[in-house]
Amino acid sequence: MARDEERIWYAALKAKDARFDGHFFVGVASTGIYCRPICRAKLPKPENCTFYTTAAAAEQAGFRPCLLCRPERAPGTAPVDASVALVHRAKVLLEENCGSGLSLDQIADHLGCTGRHMRRVFSAAYHVTPVQYLQTCRLLLAKNLLTDTDLSVIDVAMAAGFGSLRRFNDLFKSQYRLAPTALRRQSSSAKSRDNAIVLALGYRPPYQWRQMLDFLAQRAIPGVETIIDGAYLRTVHLVGSEQQHVYGWVRVGHRPENNVLTVTVDSSLLPVLTQLLARIRHLFDLFCDPHAVYEVLGAMNAIRPDLCTLGTRLPGCFDPFEMAVRAVLGQQITVKAARTLAARLVATHGAPVATGIAGLTHAFPSPQHVITLDGPIDGHLGPLGITGARARTILELARAMAREEIDFTFGAEPEREMKKLLAIAGIGPWTAQYIAMRGMGWPDAFPETDFGVKKALAPRSAKEISALAETWRPWRSYATVNLWNSL
C-alpha cells in the first residue's frame, strides 16, 4: 500500500471520520484486533497499524474483530461507474447468499463467468479468495446474532450459513480465539424479544431519514407496506435455499446516535436472513457515501438554495418485481392513482400473510403467480382498473423475471438490462430509467422526461435540462431524488 494512502487513512482513523467507515479497516499489531476507522478505542501508534480494504483481508492476516466498534456493522461500498464491475457484483452476491448454501460455481454462473475467472479477479481486487470472503461474511453475521439476539448457538450457526454446529464452533474459535458462548456472556447488549430478531445495520452519516420515510410513505402499497411511529414496516415473501417459500414481516427504524438502522425481523424469516438483510441494505441505500455524492451535487444549490441536501439517499427496492410493476402502473398517472391500482392488485392476487400488524396483510403477487393465471391477463387485471396494455406489460415482465431473462437485482449492468426492458412492449425510457434507478441501484440514472424533474427545473427546456444533468454524473439518480424532494 502506498505511504500517502496509509497517511490519509491514519489521519481518518485519528479523526474518527465517519466518511471513511467501511472503506478500510485497521489491524492493530499490539492488540491483535482489527477496527473500523470510527472506533472509540485509544488511538494506536502508526507503527502498529496495518490497513486493509476489507474485513476479510484483516481476518486472513490474523486479526480478530473489535468488540467495541463491531466491524460487522460497517456499511458497504457503492459502485460509482454506470457499469458495475464483475468483482463488485460477486461481492454483493456473496454477502446476500452467505447463509443460503449457494456454491461459488453457482454464483459465478449467475454472473456469467467461470468459477476460476471469478476467483482470479476477486482475489486480485480484494486480496482474499471468495471462499475466505464468504467465511468472514458468515462469521460476522454470526457474531452479530450472538451479540444482539437470544437465538440458540445452533440457530445462529444455521442462519449464518454453516453446515454444522461443530464446524461453526471450530472456525469461530480459530478465527476469534473465543468460543461463541463466551462471546455471548461478554455481551451486555439488549437482546431481541417477543419472537423477533433485532439487528443493526450501519451507514455513513448524515442520513436524511425523514426524507426517506416520506418518499416511501407516498408510494407505500396498502397491505404490503406501512409507516408506523417513524419506522417502515412491510410483509416479506422470500424463497429459501431449498426452494421453500418463507413469509413474515420486517420493521426498520432509525437510531441516529449510533448511525445505524435497527432491523426487527419476524423469527419465521430466519432461514432467509441474509437475503433479507441484503434487500434492506439496498432499499435504504446503506452503501452510499453521502459526502462523495454531495461533493458533486452541492452545486445544485446555485440553482435554488437547499435544492440538494447532504445525506439524501436513493430509495431502492425490496422486491424487484413489485417495484417494476409499480413503475408500470405509475406511467402517466399520479403517484396516488398508481398506489390505488397497486392496492387492488395486492388485495386480489397477493398472498395472505398473518403478521398481527395493522395494515400488513398480504405479500405482493409473485411473477410465478401472474404467469399461471388462466386465460387472458386483461380478464384478471382489467376489472381492477388496469388497462389492457399495462396488464400485458406486467405479464411480460413476470415472464422475464420467472425465466431470469432480465437481471433486476442490485449490482446488475444497467445499460444491458435497460435494453432488454425497452424491448418489452409498454416500457419506454422513463420506466426503464426508473427501474434501473431503484431496482438495480444505479446511481447515474436520469429520467429526463419525468414530470417532477421538469417541474423542479422549470422554465428550462429539455435540452437545457439534459446539459445540466451531465454535470451531475455519476450521481444523477441522487440529483433526481433531490429534485423530487424539492417539490
mmCIF file of C-alpha atoms in Angstrom, residues 129-381:
data_model
loop_
_atom_site.group_PDB
_atom_site.id
_atom_site.type_symbol
_atom_site.label_atom_id
_atom_site.label_comp_id
_atom_site.label_asym_id
_atom_site.label_seq_id
_atom_site.Cartn_x
_atom_site.Cartn_y
_atom_site.Cartn_z
ATOM 1 C CA THR A 129 -10.280 -15.571 -2.111
ATOM 2 C CA PRO A 130 -14.073 -15.705 -2.483
ATOM 3 C CA VAL A 131 -14.099 -18.614 -0.007
ATOM 4 C CA GLN A 132 -12.260 -16.517 2.577
ATOM 5 C CA TYR A 133 -14.598 -13.573 1.993
ATOM 6 C CA LEU A 134 -17.645 -15.813 2.306
ATOM 7 C CA GLN A 135 -16.247 -17.249 5.539
ATOM 8 C CA THR A 136 -15.824 -13.762 7.010
ATOM 9 C CA CYS A 137 -19.377 -12.765 5.979
ATOM 10 C CA ARG A 138 -20.727 -15.812 7.813
ATOM 11 C CA LEU A 139 -18.594 -15.245 10.914
ATOM 12 C CA LEU A 140 -19.515 -11.553 11.177
ATOM 13 C CA LEU A 141 -23.235 -12.305 10.783
ATOM 14 C CA ALA A 142 -22.942 -15.000 13.457
ATOM 15 C CA LYS A 143 -21.144 -12.564 15.756
ATOM 16 C CA ASN A 144 -23.931 -10.022 15.232
ATOM 17 C CA LEU A 145 -26.589 -12.619 16.068
ATOM 18 C CA LEU A 146 -24.731 -13.861 19.141
ATOM 19 C CA THR A 147 -24.310 -10.332 20.462
ATOM 20 C CA ASP A 148 -27.741 -8.892 19.723
ATOM 21 C CA THR A 149 -30.190 -11.801 19.942
ATOM 22 C CA ASP A 150 -31.179 -14.689 22.191
ATOM 23 C CA LEU A 151 -31.051 -17.227 19.358
ATOM 24 C CA SER A 152 -29.540 -20.556 20.311
ATOM 25 C CA VAL A 153 -25.988 -21.143 19.110
ATOM 26 C CA ILE A 154 -27.148 -23.810 16.679
ATOM 27 C CA ASP A 155 -29.773 -21.437 15.218
ATOM 28 C CA VAL A 156 -27.070 -18.801 14.840
ATOM 29 C CA ALA A 157 -24.816 -21.289 13.046
ATOM 30 C CA MET A 158 -27.562 -22.338 10.619
ATOM 31 C CA ALA A 159 -28.757 -18.772 9.931
ATOM 32 C CA ALA A 160 -25.191 -17.698 9.139
ATOM 33 C CA GLY A 161 -24.777 -20.497 6.610
ATOM 34 C CA PHE A 162 -22.588 -23.010 8.458
ATOM 35 C CA GLY A 163 -23.399 -26.597 7.635
ATOM 36 C CA SER A 164 -22.871 -27.879 11.165
ATOM 37 C CA LEU A 165 -22.524 -26.628 14.732
ATOM 38 C CA ARG A 166 -19.141 -28.323 15.073
ATOM 39 C CA ARG A 167 -17.700 -26.534 12.037
ATOM 40 C CA PHE A 168 -19.084 -23.219 13.302
ATOM 41 C CA ASN A 169 -17.544 -23.664 16.763
ATOM 42 C CA ASP A 170 -14.170 -24.720 15.370
ATOM 43 C CA LEU A 171 -13.966 -21.858 12.881
ATOM 44 C CA PHE A 172 -15.193 -19.253 15.363
ATOM 45 C CA LYS A 173 -12.598 -20.321 17.943
ATOM 46 C CA SER A 174 -9.867 -20.476 15.312
ATOM 47 C CA GLN A 175 -10.545 -17.017 13.916
ATOM 48 C CA TYR A 176 -11.630 -15.116 17.029
ATOM 49 C CA ARG A 177 -9.863 -17.124 19.770
ATOM 50 C CA LEU A 178 -13.120 -17.132 21.633
ATOM 51 C CA ALA A 179 -15.950 -19.644 21.938
ATOM 52 C CA PRO A 180 -19.367 -18.459 20.675
ATOM 53 C CA THR A 181 -20.864 -18.973 24.146
ATOM 54 C CA ALA A 182 -18.049 -16.916 25.712
ATOM 55 C CA LEU A 183 -18.775 -14.017 23.364
ATOM 56 C CA ARG A 184 -22.423 -14.128 24.350
ATOM 57 C CA ARG A 185 -21.554 -13.969 28.056
ATOM 58 C CA GLN A 186 -19.367 -10.918 27.428
ATOM 59 C CA SER A 187 -22.128 -9.024 25.629
ATOM 60 C CA SER A 188 -24.227 -6.572 27.587
ATOM 61 C CA SER A 189 -26.404 -5.538 24.654
ATOM 62 C CA ALA A 190 -30.176 -5.557 24.883
ATOM 63 C CA LYS A 191 -31.490 -8.795 23.416
ATOM 64 C CA SER A 192 -34.273 -9.488 20.951
ATOM 65 C CA ARG A 193 -37.643 -10.325 22.427
ATOM 66 C CA ASP A 194 -41.192 -11.332 21.508
ATOM 67 C CA ASN A 195 -40.444 -13.887 18.806
ATOM 68 C CA ALA A 196 -38.442 -11.366 16.770
ATOM 69 C CA ILE A 197 -34.789 -10.777 15.939
ATOM 70 C CA VAL A 198 -33.367 -7.264 16.233
ATOM 71 C CA LEU A 199 -30.168 -6.365 14.398
ATOM 72 C CA ALA A 200 -28.397 -3.127 13.483
ATOM 73 C CA LEU A 201 -27.050 -2.096 10.065
ATOM 74 C CA GLY A 202 -24.581 0.768 9.879
ATOM 75 C CA TYR A 203 -24.467 3.688 7.458
ATOM 76 C CA ARG A 204 -22.248 6.683 6.758
ATOM 77 C CA PRO A 205 -23.801 9.820 8.271
ATOM 78 C CA PRO A 206 -25.619 12.020 7.735
ATOM 79 C CA TYR A 207 -28.800 10.178 6.779
ATOM 80 C CA GLN A 208 -31.966 12.096 5.839
ATOM 81 C CA TRP A 209 -34.285 9.549 7.445
ATOM 82 C CA ARG A 210 -37.428 11.696 7.333
ATOM 83 C CA GLN A 211 -36.941 12.302 3.610
ATOM 84 C CA MET A 212 -36.638 8.577 3.001
ATOM 85 C CA LEU A 213 -39.739 7.755 5.040
ATOM 86 C CA ASP A 214 -41.763 10.455 3.277
ATOM 87 C CA PHE A 215 -40.747 9.089 -0.127
ATOM 88 C CA LEU A 216 -41.662 5.515 0.845
ATOM 89 C CA ALA A 217 -44.891 6.585 2.579
ATOM 90 C CA GLN A 218 -46.193 8.317 -0.561
ATOM 91 C CA ARG A 219 -45.616 5.146 -2.564
ATOM 92 C CA ALA A 220 -46.422 2.518 0.089
ATOM 93 C CA ILE A 221 -48.725 -0.231 -1.185
ATOM 94 C CA PRO A 222 -51.612 -0.786 1.271
ATOM 95 C CA GLY A 223 -51.483 -4.307 2.677
ATOM 96 C CA VAL A 224 -47.759 -4.665 1.901
ATOM 97 C CA GLU A 225 -46.101 -1.581 3.410
ATOM 98 C CA THR A 226 -46.847 0.957 6.121
ATOM 99 C CA ILE A 227 -45.170 3.649 8.198
ATOM 100 C CA ILE A 228 -45.789 3.489 11.963
ATOM 101 C CA ASP A 229 -44.173 5.706 14.624
ATOM 102 C CA GLY A 230 -41.289 6.797 12.439
ATOM 103 C CA ALA A 231 -40.460 3.299 11.183
ATOM 104 C CA TYR A 232 -41.006 1.400 7.933
ATOM 105 C CA LEU A 233 -42.796 -1.966 8.089
ATOM 106 C CA ARG A 234 -43.599 -4.460 5.342
ATOM 107 C CA THR A 235 -44.553 -8.038 4.616
ATOM 108 C CA VAL A 236 -41.905 -10.400 3.278
ATOM 109 C CA HIS A 237 -42.036 -13.351 0.899
ATOM 110 C CA LEU A 238 -38.695 -14.970 0.052
ATOM 111 C CA VAL A 239 -37.634 -18.350 -1.303
ATOM 112 C CA GLY A 240 -35.046 -20.257 0.743
ATOM 113 C CA SER A 241 -32.076 -22.317 -0.384
ATOM 114 C CA GLU A 242 -34.212 -25.458 -0.552
ATOM 115 C CA GLN A 243 -36.902 -23.645 -2.580
ATOM 116 C CA GLN A 244 -39.184 -23.309 0.437
ATOM 117 C CA HIS A 245 -41.468 -20.267 0.492
ATOM 118 C CA VAL A 246 -40.994 -18.200 3.647
ATOM 119 C CA TYR A 247 -43.389 -15.460 4.787
ATOM 120 C CA GLY A 248 -43.180 -12.897 7.571
ATOM 121 C CA TRP A 249 -42.669 -9.213 8.340
ATOM 122 C CA VAL A 250 -39.849 -6.767 8.997
ATOM 123 C CA ARG A 251 -39.614 -3.369 10.719
ATOM 124 C CA VAL A 252 -36.859 -0.831 10.005
ATOM 125 C CA GLY A 253 -36.236 2.028 12.417
ATOM 126 C CA HIS A 254 -33.524 4.639 12.886
ATOM 127 C CA ARG A 255 -31.013 5.126 15.682
ATOM 128 C CA PRO A 256 -29.149 8.297 14.638
ATOM 129 C CA GLU A 257 -26.981 8.468 17.750
ATOM 130 C CA ASN A 258 -25.303 5.219 16.635
ATOM 131 C CA ASN A 259 -25.517 5.782 12.853
ATOM 132 C CA VAL A 260 -27.476 2.566 12.400
ATOM 133 C CA LEU A 261 -30.840 1.355 11.176
ATOM 134 C CA THR A 262 -32.494 -1.129 13.511
ATOM 135 C CA VAL A 263 -33.994 -4.128 11.728
ATOM 136 C CA THR A 264 -36.618 -6.139 13.597
ATOM 137 C CA VAL A 265 -37.214 -9.440 11.825
ATOM 138 C CA ASP A 266 -40.031 -11.925 12.314
ATOM 139 C CA SER A 267 -38.362 -15.124 13.539
ATOM 140 C CA SER A 268 -40.070 -17.087 10.754
ATOM 141 C CA LEU A 269 -37.643 -15.367 8.354
ATOM 142 C CA LEU A 270 -34.516 -16.791 9.987
ATOM 143 C CA PRO A 271 -33.879 -19.268 7.107
ATOM 144 C CA VAL A 272 -33.629 -16.336 4.656
ATOM 145 C CA LEU A 273 -31.966 -13.809 6.972
ATOM 146 C CA THR A 274 -29.003 -13.000 4.722
ATOM 147 C CA GLN A 275 -31.298 -12.391 1.733
ATOM 148 C CA LEU A 276 -33.494 -10.172 3.881
ATOM 149 C CA LEU A 277 -30.632 -8.041 5.211
ATOM 150 C CA ALA A 278 -29.194 -7.600 1.710
ATOM 151 C CA ARG A 279 -32.549 -6.301 0.489
ATOM 152 C CA ILE A 280 -32.855 -3.907 3.424
ATOM 153 C CA ARG A 281 -29.381 -2.526 2.675
ATOM 154 C CA HIS A 282 -30.448 -1.953 -0.930
ATOM 155 C CA LEU A 283 -33.830 -0.452 -0.085
ATOM 156 C CA PHE A 284 -32.314 2.069 2.314
ATOM 157 C CA ASP A 285 -29.123 2.695 0.292
ATOM 158 C CA LEU A 286 -26.707 1.795 3.056
ATOM 159 C CA PHE A 287 -23.816 1.593 0.583
ATOM 160 C CA CYS A 288 -23.917 5.330 -0.074
ATOM 161 C CA ASP A 289 -21.092 7.729 0.772
ATOM 162 C CA PRO A 290 -23.137 10.952 1.183
ATOM 163 C CA HIS A 291 -20.125 13.263 1.201
ATOM 164 C CA ALA A 292 -18.866 11.886 -2.114
ATOM 165 C CA VAL A 293 -22.316 12.492 -3.625
ATOM 166 C CA TYR A 294 -22.610 15.982 -2.174
ATOM 167 C CA GLU A 295 -19.159 16.941 -3.429
ATOM 168 C CA VAL A 296 -20.611 16.772 -6.954
ATOM 169 C CA LEU A 297 -24.255 17.699 -6.356
ATOM 170 C CA GLY A 298 -23.706 20.535 -3.890
ATOM 171 C CA ALA A 299 -23.506 22.798 -6.946
ATOM 172 C CA MET A 300 -27.260 22.238 -7.419
ATOM 173 C CA ASN A 301 -27.805 24.754 -4.636
ATOM 174 C CA ALA A 302 -26.686 27.502 -7.020
ATOM 175 C CA ILE A 303 -29.918 26.815 -8.916
ATOM 176 C CA ARG A 304 -32.008 27.209 -5.783
ATOM 177 C CA PRO A 305 -30.964 27.260 -2.099
ATOM 178 C CA ASP A 306 -31.257 23.847 -0.401
ATOM 179 C CA LEU A 307 -32.126 22.084 -3.662
ATOM 180 C CA CYS A 308 -29.590 19.412 -2.723
ATOM 181 C CA THR A 309 -29.411 18.136 0.858
ATOM 182 C CA LEU A 310 -26.364 16.378 2.278
ATOM 183 C CA GLY A 311 -27.358 12.856 3.342
ATOM 184 C CA THR A 312 -30.136 12.324 0.793
ATOM 185 C CA ARG A 313 -30.355 8.640 -0.086
ATOM 186 C CA LEU A 314 -31.512 6.856 -3.225
ATOM 187 C CA PRO A 315 -34.608 4.798 -2.315
ATOM 188 C CA GLY A 316 -34.010 1.303 -3.658
ATOM 189 C CA CYS A 317 -36.471 -1.553 -3.540
ATOM 190 C CA PHE A 318 -37.107 -4.698 -1.526
ATOM 191 C CA ASP A 319 -38.782 -6.747 -4.260
ATOM 192 C CA PRO A 320 -37.649 -6.006 -7.854
ATOM 193 C CA PHE A 321 -40.843 -7.369 -9.434
ATOM 194 C CA GLU A 322 -43.015 -5.374 -7.050
ATOM 195 C CA MET A 323 -41.105 -2.200 -7.883
ATOM 196 C CA ALA A 324 -41.149 -2.860 -11.654
ATOM 197 C CA VAL A 325 -44.917 -3.429 -11.632
ATOM 198 C CA ARG A 326 -45.332 -0.296 -9.549
ATOM 199 C CA ALA A 327 -43.336 1.627 -12.188
ATOM 200 C CA VAL A 328 -45.588 0.351 -14.989
ATOM 201 C CA LEU A 329 -48.724 1.252 -13.036
ATOM 202 C CA GLY A 330 -47.315 4.745 -12.468
ATOM 203 C CA GLN A 331 -46.891 5.588 -16.137
ATOM 204 C CA GLN A 332 -48.531 8.938 -16.945
ATOM 205 C CA ILE A 333 -50.708 8.981 -13.817
ATOM 206 C CA THR A 334 -50.270 10.413 -10.334
ATOM 207 C CA VAL A 335 -48.425 8.649 -7.521
ATOM 208 C CA LYS A 336 -51.709 8.393 -5.608
ATOM 209 C CA ALA A 337 -53.551 6.792 -8.532
ATOM 210 C CA ALA A 338 -50.768 4.251 -9.067
ATOM 211 C CA ARG A 339 -50.875 3.403 -5.371
ATOM 212 C CA THR A 340 -54.607 2.711 -5.625
ATOM 213 C CA LEU A 341 -54.114 0.324 -8.559
ATOM 214 C CA ALA A 342 -51.303 -1.487 -6.723
ATOM 215 C CA ALA A 343 -53.507 -1.885 -3.652
ATOM 216 C CA ARG A 344 -56.262 -3.501 -5.751
ATOM 217 C CA LEU A 345 -53.729 -5.854 -7.340
ATOM 218 C CA VAL A 346 -52.446 -6.939 -3.919
ATOM 219 C CA ALA A 347 -55.916 -7.394 -2.411
ATOM 220 C CA THR A 348 -56.980 -9.610 -5.326
ATOM 221 C CA HIS A 349 -53.824 -11.554 -6.172
ATOM 222 C CA GLY A 350 -51.452 -11.125 -3.216
ATOM 223 C CA ALA A 351 -50.637 -13.959 -0.825
ATOM 224 C CA PRO A 352 -52.215 -13.518 2.650
ATOM 225 C CA VAL A 353 -49.661 -13.117 5.453
ATOM 226 C CA ALA A 354 -50.594 -13.270 9.156
ATOM 227 C CA THR A 355 -48.484 -10.528 10.770
ATOM 228 C CA GLY A 356 -50.611 -9.266 13.658
ATOM 229 C CA ILE A 357 -49.700 -5.744 12.490
ATOM 230 C CA ALA A 358 -52.405 -3.349 11.323
ATOM 231 C CA GLY A 359 -52.026 -2.579 7.631
ATOM 232 C CA LEU A 360 -49.823 -5.563 6.793
ATOM 233 C CA THR A 361 -51.985 -8.326 5.344
ATOM 234 C CA HIS A 362 -50.522 -9.565 2.043
ATOM 235 C CA ALA A 363 -47.309 -10.212 0.180
ATOM 236 C CA PHE A 364 -47.090 -8.771 -3.321
ATOM 237 C CA PRO A 365 -48.024 -11.317 -6.018
ATOM 238 C CA SER A 366 -45.012 -13.163 -7.396
ATOM 239 C CA PRO A 367 -44.078 -13.409 -11.088
ATOM 240 C CA GLN A 368 -44.941 -17.117 -10.950
ATOM 241 C CA HIS A 369 -48.459 -16.297 -9.737
ATOM 242 C CA VAL A 370 -49.029 -13.813 -12.556
ATOM 243 C CA ILE A 371 -47.882 -16.141 -15.345
ATOM 244 C CA THR A 372 -50.036 -19.018 -14.082
ATOM 245 C CA LEU A 373 -53.308 -17.058 -14.166
ATOM 246 C CA ASP A 374 -55.768 -18.794 -16.517
ATOM 247 C CA GLY A 375 -56.958 -17.028 -19.619
ATOM 248 C CA PRO A 376 -56.059 -13.575 -20.968
ATOM 249 C CA ILE A 377 -54.322 -11.349 -18.436
ATOM 250 C CA ASP A 378 -56.726 -8.499 -19.285
ATOM 251 C CA GLY A 379 -59.539 -10.520 -17.762
ATOM 252 C CA HIS A 380 -57.750 -10.667 -14.424
ATOM 253 C CA LEU A 381 -56.297 -7.166 -14.194
#
